[in-house]
Short mmCIF file of C-alpha atoms in Angstrom, two decimals:
data_model
loop_
_atom_site.label_atom_id
_atom_site.label_comp_id
_atom_site.label_asym_id
_atom_site.label_seq_id
_atom_site.Cartn_x
_atom_site.Cartn_y
_atom_site.Cartn_z
CA MET A 1 -1.27 10.77 40.12
CA ASN A 2 -0.82 7.54 42.38
CA ALA A 3 -2.30 5.23 39.11
CA ASP A 4 0.54 6.97 36.85
CA PHE A 5 3.09 6.75 39.74
CA ASN A 6 2.26 2.80 40.03
CA ARG A 7 2.71 2.83 36.32
CA GLU A 8 6.25 3.96 36.34
CA ARG A 9 7.21 1.64 39.15
CA ALA A 10 6.27 -1.01 37.64
CA LEU A 11 7.54 -0.21 34.10
CA GLU A 12 11.16 0.47 36.59
CA LYS A 13 10.48 -3.16 37.90
CA ASN A 14 10.20 -4.65 34.23
CA VAL A 15 12.97 -3.00 32.91
CA ALA A 16 15.38 -3.96 35.83
CA GLN A 17 13.98 -7.43 35.43
CA GLY A 18 14.80 -7.52 31.59
CA THR A 19 18.28 -6.43 32.64
CA GLN A 20 18.81 -8.93 35.44
CA ASP A 21 17.39 -11.82 32.85
CA GLU A 22 19.53 -10.39 29.70
CA SER A 23 22.56 -10.86 32.32
CA LYS A 24 21.73 -14.21 33.02
CA ARG A 25 21.23 -15.05 29.35
CA LYS A 26 23.63 -17.43 27.26
CA LEU A 27 25.35 -16.26 24.29
CA ASP A 28 25.37 -16.55 20.74
CA SER A 29 27.87 -17.11 18.16
CA THR A 30 28.76 -13.21 17.88
CA GLY A 31 28.96 -12.85 21.73
CA GLN A 32 25.50 -11.41 22.17
CA PRO A 33 22.68 -12.39 24.54
CA GLU A 34 20.38 -15.16 23.04
CA ILE A 35 17.16 -13.61 21.68
CA PRO A 36 13.92 -15.45 23.18
CA GLN A 37 12.04 -17.24 21.10
CA ASP A 38 8.92 -14.99 21.00
CA ILE A 39 11.00 -12.06 20.02
CA LEU A 40 12.44 -14.54 17.40
CA ALA A 41 8.73 -15.36 16.27
CA GLU A 42 7.21 -11.92 16.27
CA ALA A 43 10.36 -10.38 14.14
CA ALA A 44 9.66 -13.63 11.77
CA GLU A 45 6.17 -13.04 11.10
CA LEU A 46 6.79 -9.32 10.75
CA CYS A 47 9.79 -9.28 7.90
CA ARG A 48 7.24 -12.16 5.98
CA GLY A 49 7.51 -10.84 2.43
CA ALA A 50 10.01 -7.73 2.97
CA GLU A 51 14.01 -7.26 2.77
CA VAL A 52 14.97 -6.08 6.09
CA LEU A 53 18.48 -4.33 6.64
CA PRO A 54 20.83 -4.96 8.45
CA ASP A 55 21.00 -8.62 8.85
CA GLY A 56 16.97 -9.48 8.58
CA VAL A 57 15.15 -11.38 10.99
CA ASN A 58 17.72 -11.73 13.80
CA GLY A 59 18.46 -7.83 13.48
CA LEU A 60 14.72 -6.49 13.82
CA ALA A 61 14.23 -8.96 17.16
CA ARG A 62 17.20 -7.64 18.72
CA LYS A 63 15.70 -4.22 18.04
CA ILE A 64 12.21 -5.11 19.58
CA TRP A 65 14.43 -6.74 22.24
CA GLN A 66 16.73 -3.52 22.81
CA ALA A 67 12.62 -1.71 23.29
CA ARG A 68 11.14 -4.26 25.25
CA GLN A 69 14.47 -3.77 27.49
CA GLU A 70 14.10 0.20 27.82
CA GLY A 71 10.10 -0.15 28.21
CA ARG A 72 9.02 1.21 25.44
CA LYS A 73 7.28 0.35 21.77
CA LEU A 74 9.15 -0.01 18.79
CA ARG A 75 8.63 3.20 16.19
CA ALA A 76 7.88 2.45 12.73
CA LYS A 77 7.74 5.17 10.45
CA LEU A 78 6.32 5.45 6.87
CA GLY A 79 6.24 8.69 5.23
CA VAL A 80 3.50 9.30 2.66
CA ASP A 81 3.60 12.15 0.23
CA PRO A 82 -0.20 13.22 -0.71
CA THR A 83 0.41 13.56 -4.34
CA SER A 84 -3.36 12.12 -5.70
CA THR A 85 -6.28 11.24 -4.20
CA ASP A 86 -6.88 7.79 -4.97
CA LEU A 87 -5.24 4.53 -3.64
CA HIS A 88 -4.84 0.99 -4.77
CA LEU A 89 -3.74 -2.41 -3.53
CA GLY A 90 -0.32 -1.82 -4.73
CA HIS A 91 -0.63 1.44 -2.13
CA ALA A 92 -1.53 -0.95 0.62
CA VAL A 93 1.18 -3.45 0.29
CA VAL A 94 3.04 -1.14 2.92
CA PHE A 95 0.23 -0.18 4.83
CA ARG A 96 -0.77 -3.65 5.54
CA LYS A 97 2.74 -4.07 7.23
CA LEU A 98 2.30 -1.42 9.11
CA ARG A 99 -0.56 -2.82 10.40
CA ARG A 100 0.81 -5.68 11.41
CA PHE A 101 3.44 -3.78 13.45
CA GLN A 102 0.17 -2.27 15.21
CA ASP A 103 -1.02 -5.94 15.96
CA PHE A 104 2.03 -6.59 17.71
CA GLY A 105 1.67 -3.34 20.22
CA HIS A 106 4.44 -1.16 17.92
CA GLN A 107 4.45 2.56 17.77
CA VAL A 108 3.22 3.31 13.90
CA VAL A 109 4.11 6.68 13.00
CA LEU A 110 2.63 7.78 9.86
CA ILE A 111 4.55 11.21 8.05
CA ILE A 112 2.55 13.44 6.15
CA GLY A 113 4.54 15.15 3.58
CA GLY A 114 3.36 18.56 3.98
CA PHE A 115 6.59 19.96 3.14
CA THR A 116 8.59 17.09 0.92
CA ALA A 117 5.18 16.58 -1.11
CA GLN A 118 5.63 20.07 -2.55
CA ILE A 119 9.34 18.91 -3.91
CA GLY A 120 8.46 15.59 -5.12
CA ASP A 121 10.07 12.46 -4.75
CA PRO A 122 12.49 12.28 -7.61
CA THR A 123 12.47 8.09 -7.43
CA GLY A 124 11.23 6.08 -10.64
CA ARG A 125 10.97 9.38 -12.09
CA ASN A 126 12.48 10.91 -15.66
CA SER A 127 11.73 14.38 -15.04
CA THR A 128 10.88 16.68 -12.17
CA ARG A 129 8.00 16.36 -10.48
CA PRO A 130 5.18 19.68 -11.11
CA PRO A 131 4.99 21.20 -7.24
CA LEU A 132 2.00 20.81 -5.27
CA ASN A 133 0.61 23.60 -3.21
CA GLU A 134 -0.20 23.34 0.14
CA GLN A 135 -4.09 23.37 -0.43
CA GLU A 136 -3.90 20.59 -2.76
CA VAL A 137 -1.45 18.49 -0.26
CA ASN A 138 -3.87 18.93 2.53
CA ALA A 139 -7.10 18.03 0.42
CA ASN A 140 -5.42 14.85 -0.90
CA ALA A 141 -3.96 14.02 2.63
CA GLN A 142 -7.22 13.75 3.68
CA THR A 143 -8.59 11.49 1.36
CA TYR A 144 -5.30 9.33 2.29
CA LEU A 145 -6.06 9.02 5.70
CA ASN A 146 -10.09 8.18 5.19
CA GLN A 147 -8.59 5.56 3.02
CA MET A 148 -5.82 4.23 5.28
CA GLY A 149 -7.88 3.89 7.93
CA LEU A 150 -9.70 0.88 5.95
CA ILE A 151 -6.62 -0.71 6.92
CA LEU A 152 -4.83 0.95 9.88
CA ASP A 153 -6.28 1.91 13.72
CA LEU A 154 -5.97 5.57 13.31
CA ASP A 155 -6.65 5.90 17.07
CA LYS A 156 -3.50 4.50 17.61
CA THR A 157 -1.52 5.71 15.04
CA GLU A 158 0.79 8.61 15.43
CA VAL A 159 0.13 11.23 12.78
CA VAL A 160 2.50 13.95 12.05
CA ASN A 161 3.13 16.38 9.18
CA ASN A 162 6.77 17.05 8.17
CA ASN A 163 6.03 20.94 7.31
CA ASP A 164 5.91 20.95 11.18
CA TRP A 165 9.90 20.54 11.37
CA LEU A 166 11.02 21.01 8.22
CA ALA A 167 9.39 24.69 7.21
CA PRO A 168 11.55 26.18 10.34
CA LEU A 169 14.80 25.48 9.41
CA THR A 170 16.96 27.86 9.61
CA MET A 171 19.74 28.36 6.61
CA LYS A 172 22.36 27.46 8.95
CA GLU A 173 20.47 23.69 10.11
CA VAL A 174 20.04 23.16 6.41
CA ILE A 175 23.68 23.76 5.44
CA LYS A 176 24.85 21.30 8.52
CA LEU A 177 22.13 19.04 7.04
CA ALA A 178 23.65 19.38 3.50
CA ALA A 179 27.04 19.04 4.79
CA SER A 180 26.31 15.39 5.75
CA VAL A 181 26.39 14.03 2.70
CA THR A 182 28.48 14.66 -0.49
CA ALA A 183 26.87 15.34 -3.91
CA ASN A 184 28.60 12.06 -5.08
CA GLN A 185 26.56 10.40 -2.97
CA LEU A 186 23.09 11.80 -4.00
CA LEU A 187 24.05 11.53 -7.25
CA ALA A 188 24.80 7.98 -7.08
CA LYS A 189 20.74 7.92 -6.80
CA GLU A 190 19.21 5.85 -9.29
CA ALA A 191 17.03 8.15 -10.67
CA PHE A 192 19.76 10.84 -10.88
CA GLY A 193 21.70 8.36 -12.78
CA GLU A 194 19.56 7.47 -15.40
CA ARG A 195 18.67 11.13 -16.15
CA LEU A 196 22.28 12.61 -16.26
CA ASP A 197 23.16 9.72 -18.63
CA LYS A 198 20.03 10.08 -21.01
CA GLN A 199 21.11 14.01 -20.43
CA GLN A 200 18.11 15.22 -18.93
CA PRO A 201 17.51 18.02 -16.06
CA VAL A 202 18.30 17.58 -12.66
CA ALA A 203 16.87 20.05 -10.47
CA PHE A 204 19.16 21.29 -7.32
CA HIS A 205 16.27 21.16 -4.94
CA GLU A 206 15.75 17.76 -5.66
CA LEU A 207 18.75 16.59 -4.29
CA PHE A 208 17.41 17.26 -0.74
CA TYR A 209 14.33 15.17 -1.37
CA PRO A 210 16.29 12.09 0.12
CA LEU A 211 18.06 14.46 3.08
CA LEU A 212 14.71 15.79 4.23
CA GLN A 213 13.06 12.26 4.38
CA ALA A 214 15.93 11.13 6.18
CA TYR A 215 15.77 13.91 8.47
CA ASP A 216 12.19 12.89 9.35
CA SER A 217 13.41 10.00 11.02
CA VAL A 218 15.41 12.05 13.03
CA ALA A 219 12.67 13.85 14.30
CA ILE A 220 10.39 11.39 15.11
CA GLN A 221 13.48 9.05 16.24
CA ALA A 222 12.31 5.85 13.95
CA ASP A 223 13.57 2.56 14.81
CA VAL A 224 12.62 1.20 11.52
CA GLU A 225 11.17 2.62 8.34
CA LEU A 226 9.19 1.24 5.66
CA GLY A 227 8.58 1.80 2.04
CA GLY A 228 8.73 0.24 -1.36
CA THR A 229 12.00 -1.27 -2.62
CA ASP A 230 12.34 1.61 -4.48
CA GLN A 231 12.38 3.78 -1.75
CA ARG A 232 15.85 1.80 -0.41
CA PHE A 233 18.42 4.77 -1.56
CA ASN A 234 16.05 7.20 0.76
CA ILE A 235 15.50 4.93 3.86
CA LEU A 236 19.26 4.06 3.76
CA GLN A 237 19.81 8.04 4.25
CA GLY A 238 17.74 7.89 7.57
CA ARG A 239 20.25 5.73 8.84
CA GLU A 240 23.63 7.22 7.90
CA LEU A 241 22.16 10.37 9.20
CA GLN A 242 20.59 9.56 12.49
CA PRO A 243 24.23 8.93 14.41
CA LYS A 244 25.40 12.26 13.06
CA TYR A 245 22.08 13.51 15.85
CA GLY A 246 23.64 11.17 18.45
CA GLN A 247 20.41 8.30 17.43
CA THR A 248 20.50 4.94 17.15
CA PRO A 249 20.64 4.30 12.97
CA GLN A 250 17.06 2.94 12.36
CA MET A 251 16.22 -0.63 10.29
CA ALA A 252 14.95 -0.68 6.64
CA MET A 253 12.23 -2.64 5.69
CA LEU A 254 11.44 -2.85 2.05
CA LEU A 255 8.17 -4.08 0.57
CA PRO A 256 8.44 -5.55 -3.27
CA LEU A 257 6.71 -3.58 -5.33
CA LEU A 258 3.10 -5.31 -6.34
CA GLU A 259 2.65 -6.41 -9.92
CA GLY A 260 -0.83 -5.61 -11.45
CA THR A 261 -3.74 -7.78 -12.84
CA ASP A 262 -1.63 -7.62 -16.08
CA GLY A 263 1.29 -9.66 -14.07
CA VAL A 264 3.65 -7.75 -16.00
CA LYS A 265 4.01 -3.97 -14.73
CA LYS A 266 3.35 -2.62 -11.18
CA MET A 267 0.52 -1.85 -10.65
CA SER A 268 -0.62 1.67 -11.17
CA LYS A 269 -3.77 3.92 -12.19
CA SER A 270 -2.02 5.13 -15.45
CA TYR A 271 -1.17 1.29 -16.64
CA GLY A 272 -5.15 0.62 -16.21
CA ASN A 273 -3.78 -2.45 -14.05
CA TYR A 274 -4.74 -1.43 -10.48
CA ILE A 275 -7.37 -2.57 -8.23
CA GLY A 276 -8.62 0.27 -6.23
CA LEU A 277 -9.30 0.66 -2.20
CA LYS A 278 -12.66 2.37 -3.06
CA GLU A 279 -13.74 0.54 -6.30
CA PRO A 280 -17.13 -1.41 -5.86
CA ALA A 281 -17.05 -4.57 -4.39
CA GLU A 282 -18.00 -6.75 -7.27
CA GLU A 283 -15.25 -4.51 -9.55
CA ILE A 284 -12.80 -5.59 -6.87
CA PHE A 285 -13.85 -9.45 -6.78
CA GLY A 286 -13.58 -9.32 -10.50
CA LYS A 287 -10.26 -7.92 -10.48
CA CYS A 288 -8.88 -10.16 -8.30
CA MET A 289 -9.86 -13.20 -10.12
CA ARG A 290 -7.70 -11.83 -13.31
CA ILE A 291 -4.56 -12.17 -11.73
CA THR A 292 -1.91 -14.65 -13.10
CA ASP A 293 -1.67 -17.61 -11.28
CA GLU A 294 1.93 -16.82 -10.66
CA LEU A 295 1.13 -13.76 -8.54
CA ILE A 296 -1.27 -15.80 -6.29
CA LEU A 297 0.83 -16.09 -3.13
CA LYS A 298 2.16 -12.85 -3.86
CA TYR A 299 -1.14 -11.33 -3.26
CA PHE A 300 -1.99 -13.41 -0.53
CA GLU A 301 1.20 -12.20 1.37
CA LEU A 302 1.30 -8.60 0.80
CA THR A 303 -3.02 -7.77 -0.02
CA THR A 304 -4.62 -9.64 3.18
CA THR A 305 -4.51 -9.80 6.66
CA LEU A 306 -4.13 -13.94 6.83
CA SER A 307 -0.98 -14.84 8.95
CA GLY A 308 2.21 -16.73 7.59
CA ASP A 309 0.89 -19.59 8.76
CA GLU A 310 -2.61 -19.36 7.13
CA VAL A 311 -0.70 -18.32 3.53
CA ASP A 312 1.40 -21.28 3.95
CA ALA A 313 -1.65 -23.48 4.47
CA ILE A 314 -3.50 -22.00 1.20
CA GLU A 315 -0.19 -22.82 -0.69
CA ARG A 316 -0.15 -26.46 0.63
CA ALA A 317 -3.97 -26.71 -0.28
CA HIS A 318 -4.28 -24.81 -3.40
CA LEU A 319 -1.04 -24.85 -4.92
CA GLN A 320 0.87 -27.69 -4.12
CA ASP A 321 0.26 -31.36 -5.23
CA GLY A 322 -2.20 -30.41 -8.06
CA GLY A 323 -4.60 -28.03 -6.21
CA ASN A 324 -6.97 -25.61 -8.11
CA PRO A 325 -5.44 -22.13 -8.34
CA LYS A 326 -9.36 -21.09 -9.15
CA ASP A 327 -9.92 -21.96 -5.63
CA ALA A 328 -7.00 -19.83 -4.30
CA LYS A 329 -8.27 -17.01 -5.90
CA LEU A 330 -11.39 -17.09 -5.37
CA LYS A 331 -10.58 -17.04 -1.64
CA LEU A 332 -7.80 -14.33 -1.86
CA ALA A 333 -10.48 -12.24 -4.13
CA GLU A 334 -12.96 -13.20 -0.95
CA GLN A 335 -10.46 -11.52 1.61
CA VAL A 336 -9.68 -8.65 -0.10
CA VAL A 337 -12.98 -7.72 -0.59
CA ARG A 338 -14.19 -8.57 3.01
CA GLN A 339 -11.37 -6.01 3.99
CA TYR A 340 -12.55 -3.15 2.22
CA HIS A 341 -15.93 -3.54 2.30
CA GLY A 342 -17.19 -6.07 4.39
CA ALA A 343 -17.74 -9.97 4.98
CA GLU A 344 -21.85 -9.34 3.39
CA ALA A 345 -20.33 -7.45 0.54
CA ALA A 346 -17.89 -9.99 0.12
CA GLN A 347 -20.62 -12.84 0.02
CA ARG A 348 -22.61 -11.03 -2.43
CA ALA A 349 -19.70 -10.65 -4.63
CA LEU A 350 -18.85 -14.18 -4.63
CA GLU A 351 -22.17 -15.65 -5.23
CA ASN A 352 -22.71 -13.01 -8.50
CA TRP A 353 -19.45 -13.86 -10.02
CA GLN A 354 -20.26 -17.40 -9.67
CA LYS A 355 -23.40 -16.76 -11.18
CA VAL A 356 -22.11 -15.22 -13.97
CA HIS A 357 -18.98 -17.19 -14.73
CA SER A 358 -19.57 -20.35 -13.29
CA GLU A 359 -23.65 -20.60 -13.87
CA GLY A 360 -23.68 -18.29 -17.25
CA GLN A 361 -26.30 -15.96 -15.24
CA MET A 362 -26.76 -11.97 -15.17
CA PRO A 363 -26.11 -10.48 -11.22
CA GLU A 364 -29.03 -9.78 -9.43
CA ASP A 365 -27.17 -6.42 -7.82
CA MET A 366 -26.07 -4.44 -11.03
CA SER A 367 -25.82 -0.59 -11.23
CA VAL A 368 -28.53 1.07 -13.11
CA PHE A 369 -28.43 3.67 -16.10
CA GLU A 370 -31.00 5.85 -16.93
CA VAL A 371 -31.72 6.86 -20.58
CA ALA A 372 -33.93 9.75 -21.58
CA ALA A 373 -33.13 9.52 -25.58
CA GLU A 374 -32.19 7.16 -28.17
CA GLU A 375 -28.57 6.56 -27.94
CA ALA A 376 -25.71 4.33 -30.02
CA VAL A 377 -24.91 1.91 -28.15
CA PHE A 378 -21.19 2.94 -28.01
CA ARG A 379 -22.26 5.79 -26.60
CA LEU A 380 -24.54 3.94 -23.96
CA LEU A 381 -21.08 1.79 -23.12
CA THR A 382 -19.27 5.26 -22.15
CA MET A 383 -22.37 7.29 -20.79
CA SER A 384 -22.83 4.06 -18.35
CA LYS A 385 -19.11 4.10 -17.73
CA LEU A 386 -18.70 0.41 -18.64
CA VAL A 387 -15.99 1.70 -20.65
CA SER A 388 -13.38 4.95 -20.55
CA SER A 389 -13.86 6.40 -24.05
CA ASN A 390 -16.19 6.01 -27.48
CA GLY A 391 -13.22 4.64 -29.19
CA GLU A 392 -12.91 1.64 -26.36
CA GLY A 393 -16.63 1.19 -26.75
CA LYS A 394 -16.44 0.74 -30.52
CA ARG A 395 -13.54 -1.54 -30.56
CA LEU A 396 -15.22 -3.65 -28.03
CA VAL A 397 -18.49 -3.84 -30.14
CA GLN A 398 -16.46 -4.66 -33.41
CA GLU A 399 -14.59 -7.53 -31.44
CA GLY A 400 -17.44 -9.14 -29.97
CA GLY A 401 -17.33 -8.14 -26.63
CA VAL A 402 -20.75 -6.46 -25.73
CA LYS A 403 -23.94 -8.02 -25.29
CA LEU A 404 -27.51 -6.92 -25.23
CA ASP A 405 -29.87 -8.92 -23.26
CA GLY A 406 -27.43 -11.68 -23.91
CA GLU A 407 -27.06 -11.23 -27.88
CA THR A 408 -23.77 -10.05 -29.37
CA VAL A 409 -24.19 -6.47 -30.60
CA LYS A 410 -22.23 -6.51 -33.86
CA ASP A 411 -22.47 -2.63 -34.94
CA PRO A 412 -21.75 0.20 -32.54
CA ASN A 413 -23.96 2.49 -33.70
CA GLN A 414 -26.73 0.27 -33.38
CA LEU A 415 -29.46 2.56 -31.30
CA ILE A 416 -31.52 1.98 -28.20
CA LYS A 417 -34.29 3.26 -27.44
CA LEU A 418 -36.31 2.73 -24.26
CA GLY A 419 -40.01 4.12 -22.98
CA ALA A 420 -40.56 4.79 -19.50
CA GLY A 421 -40.01 1.78 -17.17
CA GLU A 422 -38.65 -0.13 -19.97
CA SER A 423 -34.82 -2.05 -19.47
CA ASN A 424 -32.12 -3.93 -21.28
CA VAL A 425 -28.87 -5.46 -19.77
CA LEU A 426 -26.21 -4.18 -21.36
CA GLN A 427 -22.73 -6.40 -21.09
CA VAL A 428 -19.16 -5.76 -21.46
CA GLY A 429 -16.56 -9.18 -21.54
CA ARG A 430 -18.01 -11.50 -18.86
CA ARG A 431 -18.33 -9.38 -15.62
CA LYS A 432 -19.40 -6.08 -16.60
CA PHE A 433 -23.14 -5.39 -16.62
CA VAL A 434 -25.59 -2.44 -16.41
CA LYS A 435 -29.03 -2.08 -16.13
CA LEU A 436 -30.65 0.46 -18.68
CA LEU A 437 -33.76 2.02 -17.57
CA GLY A 438 -36.02 4.28 -19.70
CA LYS A 439 -37.21 7.47 -18.32
#
């Protein structure tokens, strides 16, 4: 009891002192008190690589300062609809930014879209999303949290489910929510407009999605909402809605969509250009080395834990004045693997990559696939997961991209038969290997 009382008294004194200091502080050109330099520096670091509305760094700095004067933490919100099971570096961009908020002592609020996932976010879609049931949402949510734990400190994360406040809404409350916006405003959403122009259907329930996401901000009293640039409309709806419920409007922090390893399309499993958080260390390392030189700095900024000063130093050392982009990629790959697999795995991945690509050797640590019967090469490529289909295996052989014990395979139908304990090394390209072991 005494400890709680003392903490409350200390908090009151801090708030009172802050108010006194504010009254004495110089005014800026807009007539507002000047923001302390340490808060401006913090806001600048948090805003790196993001579009922040309104008023960028200064706007976020004022938000942080206001929360400090009130003796509370800033509430940074992210809503996720768990519609699949696997996350990749593109997904992780916003999680990394949330981690920076945690590093500065702010409160991260992670909203699991237990209700909204059953509707489906229409953003970027040319058709209505098939609905998920509650069991599918809950199962996916657990896999999301397991992977987010690689980035966020879940012990310091407030994890909530929007089913808790959206499901109990009465019809009267839903109508009040709907009355806060016009149909014209909702139909102005880019995804809806494109579908209407193409005479594709827009289901009525989809119009509610931006409103429900906005209501999430009301429910948890968000100060800042984070999301990709494709979430601009939905996040700004939160800013519009909060004042109608007596709250100060949240700020919007929009993170760029990360291009995949092809350097063109946004990272996506469907495009085959993704780097999965759960992939083996060597696979992550190799994929990082494949990104285009133009994306190196963006990947450092959006996918690593390095500070802004550290990223700037890498740019000066490796990407300016005749620096070597390959060295920068090696640092990037090592950083990314370290984050998801640890320092030892990152070092092994680096050594294996150098042996294979710089010294022409085979990696010491490769997966093993047991061969029980005589099989054609193209089938073994698929069975051992070096390729995703028999057709891809045949094509790679015909293009000269497959080797067996260092020799190029010319016939996809070449048969391989191994006795017990005998082995061959099957290789695709320069970085994929599997040891075939006879049973």
